[in-house]
Tab-separated table of C-alpha atoms in Angstrom:
chain	number	residue	atom	x	y	z
A	1	UNK	CA	12.702	16.531	15.948
A	2	UNK	CA	9.277	15.035	16.596
A	3	UNK	CA	8.963	15.246	20.373
A	4	UNK	CA	5.439	13.839	20.493
A	5	UNK	CA	4.316	10.283	19.980
A	6	UNK	CA	2.216	8.755	17.205
A	7	UNK	CA	-0.821	6.630	18.031
A	8	UNK	CA	-1.169	4.218	15.104
A	9	UNK	CA	-4.254	2.217	14.091
A	10	UNK	CA	-3.359	0.140	10.997
A	11	UNK	CA	-5.709	-0.942	8.238
A	12	UNK	CA	-5.271	-4.586	9.292
A	13	UNK	CA	-2.778	-6.955	10.891
A	14	UNK	CA	-0.665	-7.786	7.828
A	15	UNK	CA	3.082	-7.289	7.720
A	16	UNK	CA	2.872	-4.756	4.878
A	17	UNK	CA	0.143	-2.646	6.483
A	18	UNK	CA	1.333	-2.752	10.102
A	19	UNK	CA	5.013	-3.711	10.291
A	20	UNK	CA	6.254	-1.576	7.381
A	21	UNK	CA	4.965	1.463	9.291
A	22	UNK	CA	6.438	0.337	12.601
A	23	UNK	CA	9.806	-0.514	11.043
A	24	UNK	CA	10.118	2.827	9.233
A	25	UNK	CA	9.045	4.741	12.341
A	26	UNK	CA	11.523	2.762	14.444
A	27	UNK	CA	14.294	3.596	11.978
A	28	UNK	CA	13.380	7.266	12.441
A	29	UNK	CA	13.423	6.883	16.252
A	30	UNK	CA	9.752	7.835	16.494
A	31	UNK	CA	7.737	6.817	19.547
A	32	UNK	CA	4.747	4.836	18.211
A	33	UNK	CA	1.933	3.354	20.282
A	34	UNK	CA	-0.234	0.769	18.519
A	35	UNK	CA	-2.747	-1.878	19.631
A	36	UNK	CA	-1.464	-5.433	20.197
A	37	UNK	CA	-1.645	-7.440	16.995
A	38	UNK	CA	-4.203	-9.744	18.650
A	39	UNK	CA	-6.589	-6.760	18.794
A	40	UNK	CA	-6.675	-6.427	14.988
A	41	UNK	CA	-8.565	-9.504	13.802
A	42	UNK	CA	-7.449	-11.873	11.058
A	43	UNK	CA	-8.293	-11.294	7.395
A	44	UNK	CA	-12.049	-11.979	7.094
A	45	UNK	CA	-12.485	-12.310	10.858
A	46	UNK	CA	-13.058	-8.823	12.290
A	47	UNK	CA	-11.696	-7.868	15.706
A	48	UNK	CA	-13.662	-6.849	18.764
A	49	UNK	CA	-14.219	-3.266	17.631
A	50	UNK	CA	-15.504	-2.165	21.038
A	51	UNK	CA	-12.201	-3.232	22.545
A	52	UNK	CA	-10.317	-1.232	19.892
A	53	UNK	CA	-12.402	1.857	20.595
A	54	UNK	CA	-11.781	1.487	24.316
A	55	UNK	CA	-8.066	1.114	23.639
A	56	UNK	CA	-8.047	4.398	21.732
A	57	UNK	CA	-10.041	6.225	24.393
A	58	UNK	CA	-7.707	4.960	27.114
A	59	UNK	CA	-4.495	5.596	25.140
A	60	UNK	CA	-4.804	8.959	23.387
A	61	UNK	CA	-3.575	11.961	25.360
A	62	UNK	CA	-3.148	15.649	24.620
A	63	UNK	CA	-0.548	16.428	21.968
A	64	UNK	CA	-0.569	13.011	20.278
A	65	UNK	CA	-0.445	12.590	16.529
A	66	UNK	CA	-3.021	10.003	15.431
A	67	UNK	CA	-2.492	7.999	12.247
A	68	UNK	CA	-5.809	6.207	11.895
A	69	UNK	CA	-7.297	3.759	9.413
A	70	UNK	CA	-11.005	4.524	9.353
A	71	UNK	CA	-11.580	1.080	7.812
A	72	UNK	CA	-10.169	-0.496	10.979
A	73	UNK	CA	-11.908	1.996	13.252
A	74	UNK	CA	-15.413	1.396	11.919
A	75	UNK	CA	-15.308	-2.001	10.162
A	76	UNK	CA	-12.418	-3.855	11.792
A	77	UNK	CA	-10.116	-3.898	8.756
A	78	UNK	CA	-9.889	-3.667	4.984
A	79	UNK	CA	-11.487	-7.033	4.187
A	80	UNK	CA	-14.289	-6.613	6.770
A	81	UNK	CA	-15.022	-3.216	5.166
A	82	UNK	CA	-16.083	-5.146	2.039
A	83	UNK	CA	-18.160	-7.675	3.925
A	84	UNK	CA	-19.542	-6.317	7.204
A	85	UNK	CA	-23.295	-6.202	7.840
A	86	UNK	CA	-23.177	-3.256	10.233
A	87	UNK	CA	-25.587	-0.415	9.591
A	88	UNK	CA	-24.492	3.049	8.590
A	89	UNK	CA	-25.679	4.335	11.977
A	90	UNK	CA	-23.359	1.882	13.744
A	91	UNK	CA	-20.423	2.863	11.555
A	92	UNK	CA	-21.168	6.547	12.041
A	93	UNK	CA	-21.258	6.103	15.813
A	94	UNK	CA	-17.784	4.539	15.715
A	95	UNK	CA	-16.475	7.294	13.435
A	96	UNK	CA	-17.747	9.882	15.923
A	97	UNK	CA	-15.048	8.737	18.340
A	98	UNK	CA	-12.688	10.974	16.349
A	99	UNK	CA	-14.698	14.004	17.448
A	100	UNK	CA	-14.234	13.100	21.109
A	101	UNK	CA	-10.532	12.396	20.644
A	102	UNK	CA	-10.058	15.743	18.886
A	103	UNK	CA	-11.257	17.490	22.049
A	104	UNK	CA	-8.018	16.289	23.678
A	105	UNK	CA	-6.087	18.622	21.348
A	106	UNK	CA	-4.539	16.024	19.062
A	107	UNK	CA	-3.652	15.967	15.355
A	108	UNK	CA	-5.615	13.392	13.365
A	109	UNK	CA	-4.292	12.015	10.069
A	110	UNK	CA	-6.747	9.464	8.666
A	111	UNK	CA	-7.110	7.180	5.688
A	112	UNK	CA	-10.088	5.352	4.260
A	113	UNK	CA	-10.806	3.454	1.058
A	114	UNK	CA	-13.345	3.594	-1.713
A	115	UNK	CA	-14.519	-0.015	-1.903
A	116	UNK	CA	-13.089	-1.955	-4.815
A	117	UNK	CA	-14.914	-4.146	-7.359
A	118	UNK	CA	-12.447	-6.829	-8.525
A	119	UNK	CA	-12.798	-8.227	-12.041
A	120	UNK	CA	-12.530	-11.956	-11.368
A	121	UNK	CA	-14.453	-14.825	-9.823
A	122	UNK	CA	-12.912	-15.333	-6.374
A	123	UNK	CA	-14.151	-14.954	-2.809
A	124	UNK	CA	-10.599	-14.848	-1.419
A	125	UNK	CA	-11.123	-11.285	-0.183
A	126	UNK	CA	-14.791	-10.721	-1.047
A	127	UNK	CA	-18.256	-11.993	-0.041
A	128	UNK	CA	-18.881	-15.652	-0.895
A	129	UNK	CA	-20.988	-14.927	-3.983
A	130	UNK	CA	-17.965	-13.314	-5.649
A	131	UNK	CA	-16.709	-16.853	-6.307
A	132	UNK	CA	-19.496	-17.320	-8.856
A	133	UNK	CA	-20.582	-13.862	-9.972
A	134	UNK	CA	-17.451	-11.741	-9.591
A	135	UNK	CA	-17.052	-10.949	-13.284
A	136	UNK	CA	-20.760	-10.261	-13.638
A	137	UNK	CA	-20.664	-7.959	-10.612
A	138	UNK	CA	-17.773	-6.108	-12.185
A	139	UNK	CA	-19.855	-5.600	-15.332
A	140	UNK	CA	-22.655	-4.295	-13.122
A	141	UNK	CA	-20.246	-1.831	-11.524
A	142	UNK	CA	-19.154	-0.586	-14.941
A	143	UNK	CA	-22.806	-0.114	-15.866
A	144	UNK	CA	-23.306	1.986	-12.747
A	145	UNK	CA	-20.168	4.009	-13.459
A	146	UNK	CA	-21.398	4.780	-16.979
A	147	UNK	CA	-24.797	5.812	-15.653
A	148	UNK	CA	-23.083	8.222	-13.242
A	149	UNK	CA	-21.483	9.884	-16.246
A	150	UNK	CA	-24.671	9.851	-18.352
A	151	UNK	CA	-23.290	7.371	-20.900
A	152	UNK	CA	-25.290	4.861	-22.938
A	153	UNK	CA	-25.068	1.178	-21.967
A	154	UNK	CA	-25.078	-1.716	-24.455
A	155	UNK	CA	-28.002	-4.133	-24.108
A	156	UNK	CA	-25.647	-7.166	-23.949
A	157	UNK	CA	-24.186	-5.857	-20.700
A	158	UNK	CA	-27.628	-5.453	-19.170
A	159	UNK	CA	-28.599	-8.981	-20.269
A	160	UNK	CA	-25.461	-10.430	-18.713
A	161	UNK	CA	-25.873	-8.821	-15.319
A	162	UNK	CA	-29.575	-9.700	-15.222
A	163	UNK	CA	-28.445	-13.281	-14.474
A	164	UNK	CA	-27.092	-12.250	-11.060
A	165	UNK	CA	-29.506	-13.193	-8.243
A	166	UNK	CA	-31.245	-10.027	-7.098
A	167	UNK	CA	-30.323	-10.451	-3.424
A	168	UNK	CA	-26.630	-10.399	-4.328
A	169	UNK	CA	-27.133	-7.235	-6.362
A	170	UNK	CA	-28.969	-5.671	-3.427
A	171	UNK	CA	-26.182	-6.643	-1.024
A	172	UNK	CA	-23.562	-5.122	-3.316
A	173	UNK	CA	-25.479	-1.880	-3.819
A	174	UNK	CA	-26.191	-1.463	-0.101
A	175	UNK	CA	-22.479	-1.815	0.670
A	176	UNK	CA	-21.464	0.714	-1.991
A	177	UNK	CA	-24.022	3.285	-0.897
A	178	UNK	CA	-22.973	2.783	2.718
A	179	UNK	CA	-19.302	3.278	1.816
A	180	UNK	CA	-20.061	6.403	-0.184
A	181	UNK	CA	-21.966	7.944	2.718
A	182	UNK	CA	-19.224	7.011	5.188
A	183	UNK	CA	-16.562	8.608	2.995
A	184	UNK	CA	-18.741	11.714	2.763
A	185	UNK	CA	-18.884	11.800	6.573
A	186	UNK	CA	-15.085	11.603	6.750
A	187	UNK	CA	-14.814	14.509	4.302
A	188	UNK	CA	-17.194	16.504	6.505
A	189	UNK	CA	-14.897	15.824	9.468
A	190	UNK	CA	-12.047	17.368	7.491
A	191	UNK	CA	-14.179	20.424	6.784
A	192	UNK	CA	-15.029	20.754	10.496
A	193	UNK	CA	-11.368	20.506	11.509
A	194	UNK	CA	-11.684	17.146	13.267
A	195	UNK	CA	-9.480	15.354	10.737
A	196	UNK	CA	-6.372	17.367	9.878
A	197	UNK	CA	-5.592	15.381	6.732
A	198	UNK	CA	-7.476	12.618	4.888
A	199	UNK	CA	-5.896	10.086	2.539
A	200	UNK	CA	-8.834	8.816	0.443
A	201	UNK	CA	-7.543	5.863	-1.561
A	202	UNK	CA	-9.031	3.825	-4.388
A	203	UNK	CA	-8.365	0.163	-3.696
A	204	UNK	CA	-7.789	-1.767	-6.969
A	205	UNK	CA	-9.633	0.276	-9.590
A	206	UNK	CA	-9.537	0.912	-13.321
A	207	UNK	CA	-10.420	3.641	-15.805
A	208	UNK	CA	-13.974	2.297	-16.177
A	209	UNK	CA	-14.486	1.356	-12.527
A	210	UNK	CA	-17.242	2.569	-10.265
A	211	UNK	CA	-14.526	3.376	-7.709
A	212	UNK	CA	-13.093	6.016	-10.032
A	213	UNK	CA	-16.567	7.375	-10.799
A	214	UNK	CA	-17.334	7.652	-7.077
A	215	UNK	CA	-13.998	9.328	-6.440
A	216	UNK	CA	-15.033	12.043	-8.885
A	217	UNK	CA	-18.172	12.639	-6.798
A	218	UNK	CA	-16.067	12.918	-3.635
A	219	UNK	CA	-13.555	15.184	-5.351
A	220	UNK	CA	-16.343	17.536	-6.409
A	221	UNK	CA	-17.464	17.740	-2.774
A	222	UNK	CA	-13.905	18.381	-1.578
A	223	UNK	CA	-13.543	21.144	-4.173
A	224	UNK	CA	-16.845	22.734	-3.193
A	225	UNK	CA	-15.716	22.841	0.454
A	226	UNK	CA	-12.313	24.256	-0.613
A	227	UNK	CA	-10.411	21.650	1.429
A	228	UNK	CA	-8.348	20.151	-1.404
A	229	UNK	CA	-5.076	20.871	0.414
A	230	UNK	CA	-6.215	18.603	3.266
A	231	UNK	CA	-7.607	15.685	1.224
A	232	UNK	CA	-5.692	13.487	-1.220
A	233	UNK	CA	-7.673	11.200	-3.540
A	234	UNK	CA	-5.607	8.638	-5.409
A	235	UNK	CA	-5.077	4.931	-6.131
A	236	UNK	CA	-3.683	2.834	-3.296
A	237	UNK	CA	-4.614	1.199	0.005
A	238	UNK	CA	-1.989	-0.856	1.843
A	239	UNK	CA	0.650	1.915	1.768
A	240	UNK	CA	-1.685	4.739	2.826
A	241	UNK	CA	-0.539	5.014	6.442
A	242	UNK	CA	3.103	5.214	5.324
A	243	UNK	CA	2.184	8.360	3.393
A	244	UNK	CA	0.570	9.745	6.540
A	245	UNK	CA	3.655	8.944	8.605
A	246	UNK	CA	5.817	10.924	6.170
A	247	UNK	CA	3.348	13.803	6.230
A	248	UNK	CA	3.302	13.898	10.044
A	249	UNK	CA	7.103	14.021	10.120
A	250	UNK	CA	7.363	16.687	7.409
A	251	UNK	CA	4.724	18.951	8.884
A	252	UNK	CA	6.030	18.562	12.429
A	253	UNK	CA	9.373	20.067	11.390
A	254	UNK	CA	7.950	22.573	8.900
A	255	UNK	CA	9.401	20.963	5.772
A	256	UNK	CA	7.852	20.444	2.320
A	257	UNK	CA	10.284	18.020	0.623
A	258	UNK	CA	10.900	18.850	-3.041
A	259	UNK	CA	10.846	15.904	-5.460
A	260	UNK	CA	12.215	15.807	-8.979
A	261	UNK	CA	10.683	12.956	-10.980
A	262	UNK	CA	12.456	11.027	-13.721
A	263	UNK	CA	11.356	8.006	-15.756
A	264	UNK	CA	13.152	5.071	-17.311
A	265	UNK	CA	10.725	5.493	-20.228
A	266	UNK	CA	9.460	9.102	-20.234
A	267	UNK	CA	7.369	8.456	-23.330
A	268	UNK	CA	5.224	6.020	-21.322
A	269	UNK	CA	4.567	8.113	-18.214
A	270	UNK	CA	0.941	8.546	-19.360
A	271	UNK	CA	0.397	4.776	-19.240
A	272	UNK	CA	-2.281	3.755	-16.735
A	273	UNK	CA	-0.816	1.048	-14.462
A	274	UNK	CA	-2.786	-2.144	-13.791
A	275	UNK	CA	-5.339	-1.862	-10.951
A	276	UNK	CA	-5.405	1.922	-11.320
A	277	UNK	CA	-7.530	4.405	-13.228
A	278	UNK	CA	-5.187	7.356	-13.796
A	279	UNK	CA	-1.885	7.894	-15.662
A	280	UNK	CA	1.305	7.061	-13.790
A	281	UNK	CA	2.638	10.623	-13.773
A	282	UNK	CA	-0.514	11.845	-12.027
A	283	UNK	CA	-0.330	9.010	-9.486
A	284	UNK	CA	3.265	9.958	-8.683
A	285	UNK	CA	2.315	13.583	-8.100
A	286	UNK	CA	-0.604	12.552	-5.861
A	287	UNK	CA	1.543	10.244	-3.738
A	288	UNK	CA	4.268	12.861	-3.307
A	289	UNK	CA	1.750	15.477	-2.193
A	290	UNK	CA	-0.080	13.050	0.097
A	291	UNK	CA	3.235	12.355	1.840
A	292	UNK	CA	3.758	16.065	2.441
A	293	UNK	CA	6.041	16.806	-0.503
A	294	UNK	CA	5.837	18.760	-3.745
A	295	UNK	CA	6.973	18.176	-7.321
A	296	UNK	CA	9.559	20.546	-8.792
A	297	UNK	CA	11.304	20.671	-12.161
A	298	UNK	CA	14.748	21.459	-10.751
A	299	UNK	CA	16.658	22.083	-7.519
A	300	UNK	CA	14.936	19.150	-5.856
A	301	UNK	CA	16.064	17.461	-2.675
A	302	UNK	CA	14.764	13.997	-3.609
A	303	UNK	CA	15.032	12.331	-6.993
A	304	UNK	CA	12.166	9.885	-7.541
A	305	UNK	CA	13.198	7.462	-10.270
A	306	UNK	CA	10.345	5.454	-11.762
A	307	UNK	CA	11.172	2.243	-13.580
A	308	UNK	CA	7.906	2.584	-15.425
A	309	UNK	CA	5.953	0.097	-17.572
A	310	UNK	CA	5.179	0.178	-21.248
A	311	UNK	CA	2.525	-2.546	-20.923
A	312	UNK	CA	0.799	-4.023	-17.907
A	313	UNK	CA	2.570	-7.237	-16.913
A	314	UNK	CA	2.922	-9.190	-13.685
A	315	UNK	CA	6.424	-9.844	-12.369
A	316	UNK	CA	5.945	-13.545	-13.152
A	317	UNK	CA	5.666	-12.640	-16.857
A	318	UNK	CA	9.002	-10.847	-17.176
A	319	UNK	CA	11.720	-12.152	-19.477
A	320	UNK	CA	14.963	-13.493	-18.068
A	321	UNK	CA	16.808	-10.594	-19.735
A	322	UNK	CA	15.541	-7.397	-21.399
A	323	UNK	CA	15.440	-7.270	-25.182
A	324	UNK	CA	16.238	-3.550	-25.122
A	325	UNK	CA	18.456	-2.002	-22.451
A	326	UNK	CA	18.019	1.635	-23.484
A	327	UNK	CA	15.543	2.447	-20.695
A	328	UNK	CA	17.941	0.962	-18.123
A	329	UNK	CA	20.824	2.971	-19.539
A	330	UNK	CA	18.754	6.123	-19.157
A	331	UNK	CA	17.770	5.075	-15.639
A	332	UNK	CA	21.355	4.700	-14.445
A	333	UNK	CA	22.413	7.935	-16.129
A	334	UNK	CA	19.753	9.718	-14.047
A	335	UNK	CA	21.115	8.099	-10.885
A	336	UNK	CA	24.609	9.260	-11.794
A	337	UNK	CA	23.508	12.890	-12.058
A	338	UNK	CA	21.949	12.998	-8.574
A	339	UNK	CA	24.931	12.683	-6.246
A	340	UNK	CA	23.705	15.302	-3.773
A	341	UNK	CA	20.087	14.110	-3.658
A	342	UNK	CA	18.134	11.431	-1.849
A	343	UNK	CA	17.254	8.827	-4.469
A	344	UNK	CA	13.953	6.934	-4.239
A	345	UNK	CA	13.677	4.100	-6.755
A	346	UNK	CA	10.072	3.161	-7.528
A	347	UNK	CA	10.165	-0.075	-9.496
A	348	UNK	CA	6.663	-0.134	-10.987
A	349	UNK	CA	7.519	-1.886	-14.252
A	350	UNK	CA	5.624	-4.977	-13.133
A	351	UNK	CA	2.867	-5.624	-10.633
A	352	UNK	CA	3.398	-7.957	-7.682
A	353	UNK	CA	7.155	-7.829	-7.564
A	354	UNK	CA	10.450	-6.490	-8.840
A	355	UNK	CA	12.221	-6.131	-12.150
A	356	UNK	CA	14.935	-8.775	-11.755
A	357	UNK	CA	17.352	-7.156	-14.198
A	358	UNK	CA	17.083	-3.747	-12.501
A	359	UNK	CA	17.648	-5.137	-8.997
A	360	UNK	CA	20.627	-7.227	-10.052
A	361	UNK	CA	22.193	-4.131	-11.600
A	362	UNK	CA	21.392	-1.937	-8.602
A	363	UNK	CA	23.037	-4.368	-6.212
A	364	UNK	CA	26.238	-4.215	-8.271
A	365	UNK	CA	26.477	-0.417	-8.044
A	366	UNK	CA	29.065	0.205	-5.348
A	367	UNK	CA	28.648	3.979	-5.742
A	368	UNK	CA	25.113	3.863	-4.280
A	369	UNK	CA	24.837	4.933	-0.656
A	370	UNK	CA	21.837	3.074	0.768
A	371	UNK	CA	21.493	5.573	3.588
A	372	UNK	CA	20.516	8.068	0.877
A	373	UNK	CA	18.906	5.629	-1.571
A	374	UNK	CA	15.869	3.392	-1.255
A	375	UNK	CA	14.058	0.859	-3.404
A	376	UNK	CA	10.597	-0.673	-3.396
A	377	UNK	CA	8.620	-2.866	-5.808
A	378	UNK	CA	5.589	-4.520	-4.342
A	379	UNK	CA	2.036	-5.174	-5.455
A	380	UNK	CA	0.571	-2.166	-7.265
A	381	UNK	CA	2.154	1.039	-8.513
A	382	UNK	CA	0.377	2.911	-5.721
A	383	UNK	CA	1.717	0.567	-3.049
A	384	UNK	CA	5.264	1.057	-4.296
A	385	UNK	CA	5.029	4.820	-4.803
A	386	UNK	CA	3.666	5.483	-1.326
A	387	UNK	CA	6.430	3.391	0.206
A	388	UNK	CA	9.209	5.092	-1.751
A	389	UNK	CA	7.909	8.594	-0.987
A	390	UNK	CA	7.724	7.883	2.750
A	391	UNK	CA	11.127	6.176	2.854
A	392	UNK	CA	12.709	9.047	0.890
A	393	UNK	CA	11.267	11.707	3.192
A	394	UNK	CA	12.579	9.936	6.294
A	395	UNK	CA	16.032	9.749	4.694
A	396	UNK	CA	15.890	13.430	3.692
A	397	UNK	CA	14.859	14.644	7.136
A	398	UNK	CA	17.599	12.479	8.623
A	399	UNK	CA	20.209	13.966	6.290
A	400	UNK	CA	19.162	17.450	7.426
A	401	UNK	CA	19.472	16.536	11.093
A	402	UNK	CA	15.709	16.924	11.605
A	403	UNK	CA	15.327	13.244	12.496
A	404	UNK	CA	17.688	10.903	14.283
A	405	UNK	CA	17.651	8.120	11.716
A	406	UNK	CA	19.138	4.845	12.918
A	407	UNK	CA	21.509	3.787	10.133
A	408	UNK	CA	21.387	0.095	10.971
A	409	UNK	CA	17.597	-0.034	11.054
A	410	UNK	CA	17.103	1.907	7.835
A	411	UNK	CA	19.382	-0.595	6.076
A	412	UNK	CA	17.645	-3.563	7.685
A	413	UNK	CA	14.302	-2.247	6.388
A	414	UNK	CA	15.803	-1.964	2.917
A	415	UNK	CA	17.055	-5.536	3.201
A	416	UNK	CA	13.517	-6.674	4.014
A	417	UNK	CA	12.179	-4.875	0.941
A	418	UNK	CA	14.774	-6.528	-1.309
A	419	UNK	CA	14.109	-9.979	0.119
A	420	UNK	CA	10.335	-9.672	-0.026
A	421	UNK	CA	9.756	-7.649	-3.203
A	422	UNK	CA	12.581	-9.090	-5.287
A	423	UNK	CA	13.671	-12.463	-3.950
A	424	UNK	CA	10.260	-13.743	-2.853
A	425	UNK	CA	7.642	-12.005	-4.965
A	426	UNK	CA	9.461	-12.090	-8.289
A	427	UNK	CA	11.306	-15.394	-7.962
A	428	UNK	CA	10.703	-17.738	-5.052
A	429	UNK	CA	6.916	-17.469	-5.099
A	430	UNK	CA	6.692	-19.096	-8.529
A	431	UNK	CA	8.672	-22.110	-7.336
A	432	UNK	CA	6.714	-22.228	-4.086
A	433	UNK	CA	3.421	-22.510	-5.965
A	434	UNK	CA	4.700	-25.418	-8.066
A	435	UNK	CA	6.134	-27.338	-5.136
A	436	UNK	CA	3.163	-26.659	-2.856
A	437	UNK	CA	0.746	-27.989	-5.465
A	438	UNK	CA	2.743	-31.224	-5.630
A	439	UNK	CA	2.066	-31.583	-1.909
A	440	UNK	CA	-1.674	-31.101	-2.277
A	441	UNK	CA	-1.980	-27.380	-1.682
A	442	UNK	CA	-4.302	-25.373	-3.903
A	443	UNK	CA	-3.084	-22.166	-5.584
A	444	UNK	CA	-2.472	-19.234	-3.218
A	445	UNK	CA	-3.170	-20.963	0.098
A	446	UNK	CA	-0.353	-22.609	2.045
A	447	UNK	CA	-2.502	-23.770	4.952
A	448	UNK	CA	-2.099	-27.545	4.304
A	449	UNK	CA	1.695	-27.227	4.010
A	450	UNK	CA	2.533	-24.057	5.940
A	451	UNK	CA	5.442	-25.310	8.048
A	452	UNK	CA	7.017	-26.930	5.004
A	453	UNK	CA	6.421	-23.731	2.977
A	454	UNK	CA	8.156	-21.564	5.570
A	455	UNK	CA	11.231	-23.761	5.504
A	456	UNK	CA	11.127	-23.932	1.709
A	457	UNK	CA	11.156	-20.135	1.401
A	458	UNK	CA	13.834	-19.777	4.075
A	459	UNK	CA	16.060	-22.157	2.134
A	460	UNK	CA	15.318	-20.508	-1.220
A	461	UNK	CA	16.252	-17.096	0.192
A	462	UNK	CA	19.839	-18.185	0.909
A	463	UNK	CA	21.402	-17.283	-2.484
A	464	UNK	CA	19.691	-13.874	-2.517
A	465	UNK	CA	21.094	-12.737	0.823
A	466	UNK	CA	24.835	-12.259	-0.037
A	467	UNK	CA	24.325	-9.690	-2.846
A	468	UNK	CA	21.931	-7.717	-0.632
A	469	UNK	CA	24.396	-7.815	2.272
A	470	UNK	CA	27.272	-6.691	0.088
A	471	UNK	CA	25.317	-3.831	-1.460
A	472	UNK	CA	24.005	-2.545	1.874
A	473	UNK	CA	27.247	-3.087	3.768
A	474	UNK	CA	25.638	-5.109	6.552
A	475	UNK	CA	25.470	-8.735	7.584
A	476	UNK	CA	22.167	-10.103	8.778
A	477	UNK	CA	20.178	-13.246	9.324
A	478	UNK	CA	16.541	-13.860	8.512
A	479	UNK	CA	14.906	-14.312	11.892
A	480	UNK	CA	11.134	-14.750	11.695
A	481	UNK	CA	9.494	-15.762	8.409
A	482	UNK	CA	5.743	-16.269	7.984
A	483	UNK	CA	2.741	-15.938	5.667
A	484	UNK	CA	0.514	-13.146	7.049
A	485	UNK	CA	-2.751	-14.479	5.631
A	486	UNK	CA	-1.624	-18.101	5.243
A	487	UNK	CA	-1.269	-17.724	1.491
A	488	UNK	CA	1.595	-17.379	-0.952
A	489	UNK	CA	0.713	-13.855	-2.081
A	490	UNK	CA	2.736	-12.028	0.568
A	491	UNK	CA	5.500	-12.696	3.052
A	492	UNK	CA	6.444	-11.383	6.461
A	493	UNK	CA	10.010	-11.564	7.704
A	494	UNK	CA	12.400	-9.897	10.094
A	495	UNK	CA	16.164	-9.642	9.927
A	496	UNK	CA	18.687	-9.364	12.735
A	497	UNK	CA	22.221	-7.996	12.350
A	498	UNK	CA	25.358	-10.105	12.629
A	499	UNK	CA	27.874	-7.328	12.039
A	500	UNK	CA	27.883	-3.800	10.654
A	501	UNK	CA	30.153	-1.849	8.404
A	502	UNK	CA	28.893	1.650	7.632
A	503	UNK	CA	31.410	2.909	5.172
C-alpha cells in the first residue's frame, strides 16, 4: 500500500487534466494534496505563479511523492506555455524550485510538453496571429523540421511563408528555442537525480512536424546520458499526469505490470493516428512503459485491447452502423479469451470521441466485470491510451490487494468516461452545436448561451444513463455539469450514487 501522500500540480484547471487524476487517485484511496482550483488560472489567463511556488514550498514535506507539470510550474499552464513572454532565465529560476524540494528527500515525477504547431488558422489556444497565419506558420515549422534533417525544401514553401510578418516569425522562433532549452534543462535534472522520472510529451504533432524533429534531438541527448529508463518521449499531453500516477503506484509497491496488446485490426497497427507522428503500436508501448508497465507476448496480467483505426476520422464522421463487423467480432473474441486478466479497452478508432457501435455492444455484455474492465475514448489516441493504462494498473494493483480500491468510486469514474467520451463527445455535442448556433452562439464557444447549454446537455444525457447504469451495476445521478473552458469541445461532470449493487 502507498503509505505516503502525493503532491499534485496539474497541467491546468480543466476537468480532464485535474479531476481525472483526482478521481482515479480517490478510487485508489490515495492521499492527494493539490492547490485550490482558483490557484491554477483559466485557459489563456495564467495564475499567480509566485503564489503557486509558495504553495509548493509550504506544502511539500519529507517522503512526499510529487507529480508535477513543469508547464504549470514555470508558465502557469499548457496554454500559457505557448504564449507567455517570460524570459528563459525567469523560467529556469522557477524550475530550480525542484532542486530545493528534492533536498527534502522526496520523489519527483514530472511531465512537460514539446510545444505544438497546429495546422489551422485559429487563435483559440494560440497567440492572436495564429488566427490569420496558422497554416503558414505550420508550413514554416515543416520547413524547419526538414532543415533539421538536412532535407531539401521546395521553393513554393519558402515563397508562401515569406508572406508572414517577420515579427510573428521571430516570436514563434523565440518561443520554440526557449521551449527546447527548457526541456533540455529538465532532462539535465533527470541526469542529476533531481527528477526521478520525466514524461516528455509531444502535444498534437505529425510525422512532418517540428515537434517530432525536436523530440529526436532530445532523445539523442537522453541516449547519450544513458537515462532512457527514466525518460519517456511520446505523443500526448492532457493524460500525462495519469501515467505518472500509475507509475508512482507501481513503483511504490515494486510491481511492473505486464500488458498483452491486441488489436481489432492487427493489420493496421502501423497506422499513424491523427495528431501523432509515430505508428500506433509504438505509441501503445510507450504509454505502457511510461505508466510503469511492460509489454509481453504471453502470460500478461492486463490485456490492452485497441479498437484501432484504418483511416483517420473524427467521431462525428462515423457511420450509424459499420459496413464490416469482422474487426468487432475479433475484438470480442479477444475479450472472451481473457477471463483472468484486467481488460483495458482503448477505443482509438476515432478522434474526439467514442465508436458508438462498440460502446453499445460493450454495454450489452453482461459477462464483463467493470471492476476488472475499463474503457476510454477521448480526444487523441495518446489521451486515451494514457488513461486506459493508468486505469488498468489501478485495477490490477487492487485485484492483488496492493491497493484498497473503492469499488463504488471506480465504477463512478467509469460512468463519467462513458457519459463524457461516448454520450457527449460522439453524440450530444453535434446536436449542441446546431442548437447553440440557432441561439446566436458561434462554433465551439458556449459563452452567450452557457446556462441554456448546460441544461440542454443534462437533458440530452438522460437516455444514455440507463444502459450505463445497467452495465456497471450502479444507480447514479449526474450532479454537477459544466464546460471547463466555456466551449463545446469538452465537458466536466460529476455523478453521485443512488444505490449500489456489486454483484
